[in-house]
CSV table of C-alpha atoms in Angstrom, one decimal:
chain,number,residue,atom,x,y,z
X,1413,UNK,CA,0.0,0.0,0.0
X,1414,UNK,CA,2.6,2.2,1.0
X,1415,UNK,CA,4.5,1.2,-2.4
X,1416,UNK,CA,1.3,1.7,-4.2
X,1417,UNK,CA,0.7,5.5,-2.8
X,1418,UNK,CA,4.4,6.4,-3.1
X,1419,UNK,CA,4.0,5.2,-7.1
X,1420,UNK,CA,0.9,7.5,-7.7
X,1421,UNK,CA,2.9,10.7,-5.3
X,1422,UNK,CA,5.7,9.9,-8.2
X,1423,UNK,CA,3.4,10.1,-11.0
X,1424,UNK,CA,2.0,13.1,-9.9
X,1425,UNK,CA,5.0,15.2,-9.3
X,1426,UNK,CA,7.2,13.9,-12.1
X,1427,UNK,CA,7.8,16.3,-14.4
X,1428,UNK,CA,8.6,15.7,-18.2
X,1429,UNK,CA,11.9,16.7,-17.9
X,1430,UNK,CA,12.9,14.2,-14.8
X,1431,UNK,CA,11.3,11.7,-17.0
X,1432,UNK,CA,13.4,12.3,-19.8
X,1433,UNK,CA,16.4,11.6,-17.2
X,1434,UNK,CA,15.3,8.8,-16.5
X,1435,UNK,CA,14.7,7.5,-20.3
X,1436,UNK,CA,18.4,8.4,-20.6
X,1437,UNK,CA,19.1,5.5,-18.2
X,1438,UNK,CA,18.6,3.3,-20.9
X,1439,UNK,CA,18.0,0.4,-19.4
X,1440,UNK,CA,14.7,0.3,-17.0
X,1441,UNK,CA,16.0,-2.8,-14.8
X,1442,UNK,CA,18.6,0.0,-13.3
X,1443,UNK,CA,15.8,2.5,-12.0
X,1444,UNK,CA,13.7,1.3,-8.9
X,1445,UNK,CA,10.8,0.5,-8.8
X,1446,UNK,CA,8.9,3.7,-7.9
X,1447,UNK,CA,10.8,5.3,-10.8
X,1448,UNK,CA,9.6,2.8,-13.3
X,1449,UNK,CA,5.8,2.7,-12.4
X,1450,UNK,CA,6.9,6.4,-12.4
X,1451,UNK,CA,8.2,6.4,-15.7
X,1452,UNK,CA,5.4,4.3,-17.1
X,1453,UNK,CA,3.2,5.8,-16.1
X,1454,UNK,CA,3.8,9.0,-17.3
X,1455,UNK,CA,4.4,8.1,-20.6
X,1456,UNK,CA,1.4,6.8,-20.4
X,1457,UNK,CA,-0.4,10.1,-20.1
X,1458,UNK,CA,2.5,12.1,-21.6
X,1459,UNK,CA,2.3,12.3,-25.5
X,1460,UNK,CA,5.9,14.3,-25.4
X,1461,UNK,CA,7.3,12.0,-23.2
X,1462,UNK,CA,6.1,9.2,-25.7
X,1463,UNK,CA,7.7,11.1,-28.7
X,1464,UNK,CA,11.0,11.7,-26.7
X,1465,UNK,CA,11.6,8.4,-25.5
X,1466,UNK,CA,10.8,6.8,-29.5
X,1467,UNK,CA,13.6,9.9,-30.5
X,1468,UNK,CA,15.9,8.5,-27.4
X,1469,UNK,CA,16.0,4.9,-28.8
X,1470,UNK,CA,15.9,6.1,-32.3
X,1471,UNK,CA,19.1,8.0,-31.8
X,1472,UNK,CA,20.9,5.7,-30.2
X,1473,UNK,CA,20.7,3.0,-32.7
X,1474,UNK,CA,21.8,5.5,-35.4
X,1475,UNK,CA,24.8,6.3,-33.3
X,1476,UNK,CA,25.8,2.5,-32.8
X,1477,UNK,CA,25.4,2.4,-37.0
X,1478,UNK,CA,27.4,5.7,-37.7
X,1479,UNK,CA,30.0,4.5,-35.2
X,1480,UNK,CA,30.6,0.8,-37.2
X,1481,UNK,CA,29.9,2.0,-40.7
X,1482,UNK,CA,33.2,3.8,-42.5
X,1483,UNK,CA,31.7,7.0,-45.4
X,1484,UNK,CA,34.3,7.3,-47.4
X,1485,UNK,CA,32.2,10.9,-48.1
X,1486,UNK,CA,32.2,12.0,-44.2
X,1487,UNK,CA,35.4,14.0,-43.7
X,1488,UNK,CA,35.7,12.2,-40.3
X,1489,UNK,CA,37.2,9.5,-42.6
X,1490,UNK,CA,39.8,11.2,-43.6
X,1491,UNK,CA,41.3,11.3,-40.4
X,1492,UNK,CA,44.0,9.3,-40.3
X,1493,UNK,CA,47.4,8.3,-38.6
X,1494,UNK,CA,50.8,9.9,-39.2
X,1495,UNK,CA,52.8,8.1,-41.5
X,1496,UNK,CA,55.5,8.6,-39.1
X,1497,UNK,CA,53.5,7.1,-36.4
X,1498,UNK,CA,53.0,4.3,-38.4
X,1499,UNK,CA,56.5,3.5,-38.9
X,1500,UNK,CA,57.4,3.8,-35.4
X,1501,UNK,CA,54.4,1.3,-35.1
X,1502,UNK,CA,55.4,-1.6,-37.8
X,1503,UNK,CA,59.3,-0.5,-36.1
X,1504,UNK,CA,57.3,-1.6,-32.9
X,1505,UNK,CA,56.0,-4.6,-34.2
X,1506,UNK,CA,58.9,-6.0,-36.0
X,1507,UNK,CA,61.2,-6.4,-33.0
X,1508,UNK,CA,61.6,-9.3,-31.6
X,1509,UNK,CA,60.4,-9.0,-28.5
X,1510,UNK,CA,56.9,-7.7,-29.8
X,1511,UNK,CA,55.7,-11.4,-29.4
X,1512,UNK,CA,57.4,-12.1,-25.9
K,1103,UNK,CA,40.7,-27.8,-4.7
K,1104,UNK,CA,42.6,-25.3,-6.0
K,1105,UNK,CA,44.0,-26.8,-8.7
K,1106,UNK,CA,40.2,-28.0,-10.0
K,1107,UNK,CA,39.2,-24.1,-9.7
K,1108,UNK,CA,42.2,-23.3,-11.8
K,1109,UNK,CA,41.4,-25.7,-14.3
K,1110,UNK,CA,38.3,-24.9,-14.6
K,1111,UNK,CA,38.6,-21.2,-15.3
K,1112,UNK,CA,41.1,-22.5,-17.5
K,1113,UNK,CA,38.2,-24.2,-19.2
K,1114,UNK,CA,36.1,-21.4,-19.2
K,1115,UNK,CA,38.2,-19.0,-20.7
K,1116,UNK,CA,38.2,-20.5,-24.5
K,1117,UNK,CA,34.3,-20.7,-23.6
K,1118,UNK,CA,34.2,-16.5,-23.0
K,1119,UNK,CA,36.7,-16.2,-26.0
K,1120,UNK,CA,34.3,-18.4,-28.3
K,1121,UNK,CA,31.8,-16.1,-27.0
K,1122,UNK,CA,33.2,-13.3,-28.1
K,1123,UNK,CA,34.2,-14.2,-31.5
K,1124,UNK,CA,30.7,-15.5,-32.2
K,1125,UNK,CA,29.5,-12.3,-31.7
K,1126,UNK,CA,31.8,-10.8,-33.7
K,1127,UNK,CA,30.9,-13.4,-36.1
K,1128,UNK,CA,27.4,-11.9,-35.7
K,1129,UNK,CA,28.4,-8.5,-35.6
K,1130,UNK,CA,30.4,-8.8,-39.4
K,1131,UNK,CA,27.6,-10.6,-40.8
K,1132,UNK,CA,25.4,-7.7,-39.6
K,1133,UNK,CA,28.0,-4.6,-40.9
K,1134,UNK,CA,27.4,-3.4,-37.1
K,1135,UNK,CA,26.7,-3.3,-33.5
K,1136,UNK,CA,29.3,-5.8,-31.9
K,1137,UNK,CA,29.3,-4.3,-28.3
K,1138,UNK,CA,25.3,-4.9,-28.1
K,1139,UNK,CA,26.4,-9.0,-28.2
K,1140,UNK,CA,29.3,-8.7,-26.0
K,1141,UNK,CA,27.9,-8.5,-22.0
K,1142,UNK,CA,29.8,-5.9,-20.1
K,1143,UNK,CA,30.6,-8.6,-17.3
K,1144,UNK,CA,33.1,-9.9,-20.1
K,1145,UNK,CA,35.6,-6.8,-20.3
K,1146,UNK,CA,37.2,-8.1,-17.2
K,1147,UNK,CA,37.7,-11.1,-19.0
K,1148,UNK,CA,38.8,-9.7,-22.4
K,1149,UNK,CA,41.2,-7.5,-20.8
K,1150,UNK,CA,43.0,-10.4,-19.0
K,1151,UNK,CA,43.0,-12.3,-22.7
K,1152,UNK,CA,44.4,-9.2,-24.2
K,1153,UNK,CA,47.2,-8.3,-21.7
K,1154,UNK,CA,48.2,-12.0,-21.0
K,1155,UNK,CA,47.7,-13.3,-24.1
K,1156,UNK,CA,49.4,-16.4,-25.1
K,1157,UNK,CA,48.0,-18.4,-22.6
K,1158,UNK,CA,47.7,-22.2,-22.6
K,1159,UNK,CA,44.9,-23.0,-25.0
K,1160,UNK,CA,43.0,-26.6,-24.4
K,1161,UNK,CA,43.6,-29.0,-27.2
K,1162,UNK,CA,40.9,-28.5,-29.9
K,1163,UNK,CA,39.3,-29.7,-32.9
K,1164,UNK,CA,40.5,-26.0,-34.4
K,1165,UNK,CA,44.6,-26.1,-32.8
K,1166,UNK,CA,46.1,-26.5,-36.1
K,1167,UNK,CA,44.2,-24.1,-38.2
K,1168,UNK,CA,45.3,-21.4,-35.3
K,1169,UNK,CA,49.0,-22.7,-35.6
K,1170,UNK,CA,48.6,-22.0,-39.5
K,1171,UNK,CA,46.9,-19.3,-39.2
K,1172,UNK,CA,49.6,-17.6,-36.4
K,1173,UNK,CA,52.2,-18.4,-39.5
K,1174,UNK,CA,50.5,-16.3,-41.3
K,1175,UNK,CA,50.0,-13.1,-39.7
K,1176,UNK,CA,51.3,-10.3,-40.5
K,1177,UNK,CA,51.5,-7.5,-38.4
K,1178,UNK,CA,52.6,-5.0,-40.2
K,1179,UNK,CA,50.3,-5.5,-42.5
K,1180,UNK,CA,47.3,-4.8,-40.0
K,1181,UNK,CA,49.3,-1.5,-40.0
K,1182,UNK,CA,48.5,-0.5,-43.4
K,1183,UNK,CA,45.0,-2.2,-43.6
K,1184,UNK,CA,43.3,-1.4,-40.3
K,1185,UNK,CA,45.5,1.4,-38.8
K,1186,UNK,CA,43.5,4.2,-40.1
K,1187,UNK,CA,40.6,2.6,-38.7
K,1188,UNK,CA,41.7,1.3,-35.6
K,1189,UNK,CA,42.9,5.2,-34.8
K,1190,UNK,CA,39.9,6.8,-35.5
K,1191,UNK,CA,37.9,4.4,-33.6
K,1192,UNK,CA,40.6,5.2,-30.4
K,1193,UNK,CA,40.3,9.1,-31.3
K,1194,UNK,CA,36.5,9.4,-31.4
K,1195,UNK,CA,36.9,7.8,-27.8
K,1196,UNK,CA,39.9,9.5,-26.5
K,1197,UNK,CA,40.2,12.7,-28.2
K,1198,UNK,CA,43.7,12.9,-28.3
K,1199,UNK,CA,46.0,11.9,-30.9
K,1200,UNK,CA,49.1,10.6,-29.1
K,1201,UNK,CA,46.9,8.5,-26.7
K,1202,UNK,CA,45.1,7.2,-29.9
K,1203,UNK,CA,48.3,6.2,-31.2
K,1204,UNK,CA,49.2,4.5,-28.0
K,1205,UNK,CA,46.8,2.7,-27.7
K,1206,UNK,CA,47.0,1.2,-31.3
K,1207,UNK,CA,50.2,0.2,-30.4
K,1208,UNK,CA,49.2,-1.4,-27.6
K,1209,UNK,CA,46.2,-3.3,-28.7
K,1210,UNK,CA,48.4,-4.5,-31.9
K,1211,UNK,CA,51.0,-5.8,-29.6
K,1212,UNK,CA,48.6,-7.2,-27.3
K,1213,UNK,CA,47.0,-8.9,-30.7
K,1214,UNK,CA,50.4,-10.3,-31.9
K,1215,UNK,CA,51.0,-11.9,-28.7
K,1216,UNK,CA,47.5,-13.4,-28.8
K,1217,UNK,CA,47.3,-13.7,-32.2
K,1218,UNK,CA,46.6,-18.1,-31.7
K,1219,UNK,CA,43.5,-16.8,-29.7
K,1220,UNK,CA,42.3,-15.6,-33.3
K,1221,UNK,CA,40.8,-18.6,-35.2
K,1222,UNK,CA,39.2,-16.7,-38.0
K,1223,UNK,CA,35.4,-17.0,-37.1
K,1224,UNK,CA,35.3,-13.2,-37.4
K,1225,UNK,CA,37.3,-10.5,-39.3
K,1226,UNK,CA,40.4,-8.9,-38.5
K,1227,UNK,CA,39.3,-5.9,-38.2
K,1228,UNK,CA,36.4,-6.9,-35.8
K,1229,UNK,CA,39.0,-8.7,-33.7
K,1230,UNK,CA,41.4,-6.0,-33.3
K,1231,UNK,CA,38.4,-3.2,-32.7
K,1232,UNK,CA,37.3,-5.2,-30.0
K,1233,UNK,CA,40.8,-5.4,-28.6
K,1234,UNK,CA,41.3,-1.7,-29.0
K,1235,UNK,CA,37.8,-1.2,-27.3
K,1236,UNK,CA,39.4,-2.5,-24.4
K,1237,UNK,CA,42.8,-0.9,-24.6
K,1238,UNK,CA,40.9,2.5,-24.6
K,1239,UNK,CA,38.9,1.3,-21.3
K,1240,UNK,CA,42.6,0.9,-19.8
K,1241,UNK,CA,43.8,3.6,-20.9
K,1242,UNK,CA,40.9,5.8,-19.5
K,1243,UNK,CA,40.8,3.9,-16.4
K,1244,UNK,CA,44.6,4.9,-15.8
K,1245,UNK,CA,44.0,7.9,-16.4
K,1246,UNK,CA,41.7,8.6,-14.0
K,1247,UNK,CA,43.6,6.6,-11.3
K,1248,UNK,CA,46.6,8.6,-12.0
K,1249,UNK,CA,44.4,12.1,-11.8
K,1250,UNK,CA,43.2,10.7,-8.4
K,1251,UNK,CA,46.4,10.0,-7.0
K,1252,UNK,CA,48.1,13.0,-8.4
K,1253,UNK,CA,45.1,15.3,-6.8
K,1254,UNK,CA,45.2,13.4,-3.6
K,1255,UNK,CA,49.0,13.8,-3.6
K,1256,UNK,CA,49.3,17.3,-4.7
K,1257,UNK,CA,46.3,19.1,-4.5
K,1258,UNK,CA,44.2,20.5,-7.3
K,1259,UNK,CA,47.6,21.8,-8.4
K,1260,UNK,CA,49.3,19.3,-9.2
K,1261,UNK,CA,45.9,17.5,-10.6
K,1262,UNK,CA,45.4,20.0,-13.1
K,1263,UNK,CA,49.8,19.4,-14.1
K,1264,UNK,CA,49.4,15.8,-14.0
K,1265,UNK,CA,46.0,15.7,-16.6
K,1266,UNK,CA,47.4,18.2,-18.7
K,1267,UNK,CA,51.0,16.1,-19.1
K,1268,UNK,CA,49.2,12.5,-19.7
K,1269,UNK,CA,46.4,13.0,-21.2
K,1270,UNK,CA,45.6,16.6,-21.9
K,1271,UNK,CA,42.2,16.3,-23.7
K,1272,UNK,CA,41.1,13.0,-22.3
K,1273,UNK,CA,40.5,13.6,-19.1
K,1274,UNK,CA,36.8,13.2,-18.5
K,1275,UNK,CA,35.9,15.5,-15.4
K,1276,UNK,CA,32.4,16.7,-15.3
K,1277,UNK,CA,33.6,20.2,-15.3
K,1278,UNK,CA,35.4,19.8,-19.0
K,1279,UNK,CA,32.3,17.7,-19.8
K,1280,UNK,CA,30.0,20.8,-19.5
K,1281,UNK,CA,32.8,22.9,-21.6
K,1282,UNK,CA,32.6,24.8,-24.7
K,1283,UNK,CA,31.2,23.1,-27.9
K,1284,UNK,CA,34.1,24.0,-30.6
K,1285,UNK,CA,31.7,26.4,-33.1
K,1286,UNK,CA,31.9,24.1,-36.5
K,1287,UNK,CA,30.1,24.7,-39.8
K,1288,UNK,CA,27.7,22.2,-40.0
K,1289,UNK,CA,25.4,22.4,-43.1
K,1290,UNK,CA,22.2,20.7,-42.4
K,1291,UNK,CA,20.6,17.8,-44.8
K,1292,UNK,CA,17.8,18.4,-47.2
K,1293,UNK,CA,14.2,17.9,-46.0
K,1294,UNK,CA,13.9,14.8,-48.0
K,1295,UNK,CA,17.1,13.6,-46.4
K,1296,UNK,CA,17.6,10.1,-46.0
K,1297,UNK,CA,19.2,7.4,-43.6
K,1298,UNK,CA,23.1,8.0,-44.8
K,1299,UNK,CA,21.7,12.1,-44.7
K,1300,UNK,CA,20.8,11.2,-40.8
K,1301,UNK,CA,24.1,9.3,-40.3
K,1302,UNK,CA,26.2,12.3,-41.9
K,1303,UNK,CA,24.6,15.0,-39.8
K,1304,UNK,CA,24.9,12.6,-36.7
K,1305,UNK,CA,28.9,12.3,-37.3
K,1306,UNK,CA,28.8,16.0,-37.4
K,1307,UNK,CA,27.0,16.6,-34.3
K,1308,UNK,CA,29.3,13.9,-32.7
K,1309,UNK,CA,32.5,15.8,-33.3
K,1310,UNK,CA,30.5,19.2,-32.6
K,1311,UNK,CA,30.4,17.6,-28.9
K,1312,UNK,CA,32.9,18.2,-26.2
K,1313,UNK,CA,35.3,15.3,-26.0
K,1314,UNK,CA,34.0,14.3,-22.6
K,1315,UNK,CA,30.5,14.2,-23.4
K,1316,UNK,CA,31.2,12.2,-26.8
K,1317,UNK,CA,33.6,9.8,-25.0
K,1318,UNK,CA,30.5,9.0,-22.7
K,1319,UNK,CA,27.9,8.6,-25.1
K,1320,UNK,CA,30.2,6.4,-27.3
K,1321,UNK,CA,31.5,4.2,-24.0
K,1322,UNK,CA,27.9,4.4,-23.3
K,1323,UNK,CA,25.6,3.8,-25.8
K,1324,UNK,CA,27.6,2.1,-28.3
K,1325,UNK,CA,30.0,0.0,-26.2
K,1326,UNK,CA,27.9,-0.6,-23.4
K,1327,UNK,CA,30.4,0.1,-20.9
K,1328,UNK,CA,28.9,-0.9,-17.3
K,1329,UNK,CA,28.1,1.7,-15.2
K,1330,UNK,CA,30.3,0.7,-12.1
K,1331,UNK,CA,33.4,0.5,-14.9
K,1332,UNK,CA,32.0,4.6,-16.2
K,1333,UNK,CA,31.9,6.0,-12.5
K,1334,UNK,CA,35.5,4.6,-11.9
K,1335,UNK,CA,36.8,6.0,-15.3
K,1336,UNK,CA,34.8,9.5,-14.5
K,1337,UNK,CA,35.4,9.2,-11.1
K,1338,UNK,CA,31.7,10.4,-10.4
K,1339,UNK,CA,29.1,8.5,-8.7
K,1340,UNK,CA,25.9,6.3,-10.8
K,1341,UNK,CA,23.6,9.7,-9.7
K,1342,UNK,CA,26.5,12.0,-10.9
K,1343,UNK,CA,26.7,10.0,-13.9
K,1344,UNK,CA,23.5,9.6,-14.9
K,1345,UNK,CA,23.3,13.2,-15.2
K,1346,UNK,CA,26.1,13.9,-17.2
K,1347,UNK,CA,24.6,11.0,-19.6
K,1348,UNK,CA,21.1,13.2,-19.8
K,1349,UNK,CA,23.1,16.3,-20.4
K,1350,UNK,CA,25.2,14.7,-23.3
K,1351,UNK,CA,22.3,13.0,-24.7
K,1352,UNK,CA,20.4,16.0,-24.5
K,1353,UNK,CA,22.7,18.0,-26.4
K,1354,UNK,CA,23.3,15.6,-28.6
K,1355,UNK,CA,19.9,15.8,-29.6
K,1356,UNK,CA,19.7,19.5,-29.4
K,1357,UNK,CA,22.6,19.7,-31.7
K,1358,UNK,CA,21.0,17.1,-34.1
K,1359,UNK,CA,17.8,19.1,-33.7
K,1360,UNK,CA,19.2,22.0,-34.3
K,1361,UNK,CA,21.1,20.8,-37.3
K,1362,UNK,CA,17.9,19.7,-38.9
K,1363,UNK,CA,15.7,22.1,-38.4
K,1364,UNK,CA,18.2,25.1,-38.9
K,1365,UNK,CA,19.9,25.0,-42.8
K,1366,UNK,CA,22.2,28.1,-41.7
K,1367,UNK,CA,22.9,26.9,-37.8
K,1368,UNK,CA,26.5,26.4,-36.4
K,1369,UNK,CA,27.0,24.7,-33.3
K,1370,UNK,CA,27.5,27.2,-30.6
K,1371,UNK,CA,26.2,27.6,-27.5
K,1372,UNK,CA,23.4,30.1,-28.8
K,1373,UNK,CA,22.3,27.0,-31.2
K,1374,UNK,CA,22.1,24.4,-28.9
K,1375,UNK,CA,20.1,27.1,-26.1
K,1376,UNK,CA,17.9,27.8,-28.5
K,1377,UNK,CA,17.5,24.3,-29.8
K,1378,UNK,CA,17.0,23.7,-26.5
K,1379,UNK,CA,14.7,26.1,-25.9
K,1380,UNK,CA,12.4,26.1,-29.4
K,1381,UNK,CA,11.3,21.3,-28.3
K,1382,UNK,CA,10.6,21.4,-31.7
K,1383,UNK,CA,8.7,17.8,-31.4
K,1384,UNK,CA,6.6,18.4,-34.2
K,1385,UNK,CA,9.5,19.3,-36.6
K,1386,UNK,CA,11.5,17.5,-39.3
K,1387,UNK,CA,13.5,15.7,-36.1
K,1388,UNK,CA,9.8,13.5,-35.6
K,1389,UNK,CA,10.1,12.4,-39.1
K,1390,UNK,CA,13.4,12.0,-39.1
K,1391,UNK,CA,13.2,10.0,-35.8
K,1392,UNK,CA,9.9,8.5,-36.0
């Protein structure tokens, strides 16, 4: 009962922008339990909240794609290493005690 | 009694190691997302296979093709075939080119030692991104141990000399996290822009980020680093850290908002207020999103 009352006090005062903290969590199973009926709840009732959290999840599986795809096209790919720093890298990996 | 633990870990460790690479296996035949497939419970694991790497490997059905296979690696020629890769994947995390470089080094040597662990299931290049994905978690975890001792030995004076000699840029304190965004150009896509459009402008909104609040999201979100492994490396707390994860995320968004809403924005502070500000949900970032 107490649980139960201390839920619907949450839902009440949560406010959209402690909700979206919370979606930023991720992963429900680390909130407790107040804050997920919490959460629930309030996207529930919360159009916003429901928009937010589909934009949340949306952009963090485009960031686990642009981080394992290579673009030729994207500038970012043009970043690469010295040549110098290579060198001193294959000089690294040629001696023998590289494999020791 | 000992002895039967030992050799049963031994045991275990080509199971964690199969585990890995199945994923990986997984991961190339998908073009993406190895960390969601690796648990974070295995970094432990990993990093003890890449530091201590060779270690004695059960007799197997798959020995010989790793004996062959050890003949012919080449290490150097990793160099030229995944070292442009391998660095920007260690930059985007680190922020700092010699650290990058470092840890390349590292994670190749730590690969060449363990190179009999590699049996082919997956790529090269997934097997040695995973092993740098774990050579940057070192490295940040060093870090961060040796900007605790140095400010518990020194002071806030010799904190700020001993970040700014080892790893100038990397350091992820909460304070740097909430820095400056570097102003950037960043033309936004078309409204008819499609998923590479998304990805492009997502890149740019990446780099637009302070290093700090990129190296979180990325350790985050897309290596799914475990919480208790984040608060040692940012040496916050879970509450601290969960609120520098909303504030990157949130400008991340804002940023990417921004970016698509505005053709003629640059990322500076004023952008990403008023980005913040304008919670443009019914904009092009819905569709986009949606």
């Amino acid at each position: 009962m107490k649980r139960l009352l201390r839920a619907i006090w949450y839902v009440l005062q949560l406010r959209c922008d402690e909700a979206e903290r919370l979606m930023h969590r991720g992963d429900e199973t680390s909130l407790t339990w107040s804050e997920r009926s919490g959460l629930r709840a309030h996207r529930a009732l919360c159009r916003s909240c429901r928009s937010t959290q589909r934009q949340v999840r949306r952009l963090t599986e485009l960031l686990r794609e642009v981080d394992h795809t290579e673009d030729a096209s994207d500038p970012a790919a043009s970043v690469v290493m010295d040549a110098a720093a290579k060198e001193r890298l294959r000089e690294r990996l040629r001696r023998p005690d590289a494999t020791a | 009694m000992g002895i039967a633990v030992e050799r049963q870990r031994l045991g275990h460790r080509p199971r964690l190691r199969d585990r890995r690479l199945d994923s990986a296996l997984h991961a190339a035949a998908c073009g993406n997302r190895l960390s969601t497939e690796i648990p974070c419970c295995d970094v432990q694991g990993l990093d003890r296979t890449c530091d201590s790497l060779p270690d004695p490997v059960p007799a197997d059905p798959h020995g010989s093709h790793r004996a062959a296979d050890a003949e012919a690696i080449d290490p150097c020629a990793w160099v030229d075939r995944h070292g442009d890769a391998l660095f920007r994947f260690a930059l985007a995390r680190l922020g700092d080119r010699s650290a990058a470089e470092d840890v390349v080094q590292e994670a190749l040597l730590g690969a060449l030692q363990g190179s009999q662990a590699f049996d082919g299931a997956s790529s090269e290049r997934t097997w040695l991104t995973g092993i740098v994905r774990h050579k940057v978690l070192d490295h940040l975890r060093r870090s961060s141990r040796e900007t605790r001792r140095l400010a518990a030995a020194g002071g806030h004076a010799a904190s700020c000399a001993g970040s700014s000699s080892s790893a100038p840029d990397s350091r992820p304190a909460a304070s740097k996290a909430l820095g400056t965004v570097a102003a950037q150009q960043s033309p936004a896509p078309s409204a008819a822009a499609e998923q590479d459009e998304c990805r492009a402008v997502l890149r740019r909104c990446l780099d637009q980020l302070p290093v700090a609040q990129r190296q979180l999201i990325l350790l985050r979100e897309v290596d799914d680093v475990s919480t208790e492994t984040l608060c040692e490396i940012f040496s916050v707390s879970p509450t601290n850290l969960w609120t520098l994860v909303h504030r990157a995320k949130s400008r991340l968004r804002a940023l990417f908002e921004a970016a698509c809403a505005e053709p003629r924005s640059t990322g500076d502070d004023a952008t990403v207020a008023h980005a913040a500000r304008a919670k443009t949900h019914g904009t092009l970032v819905n569709r986009k999103l949606a």
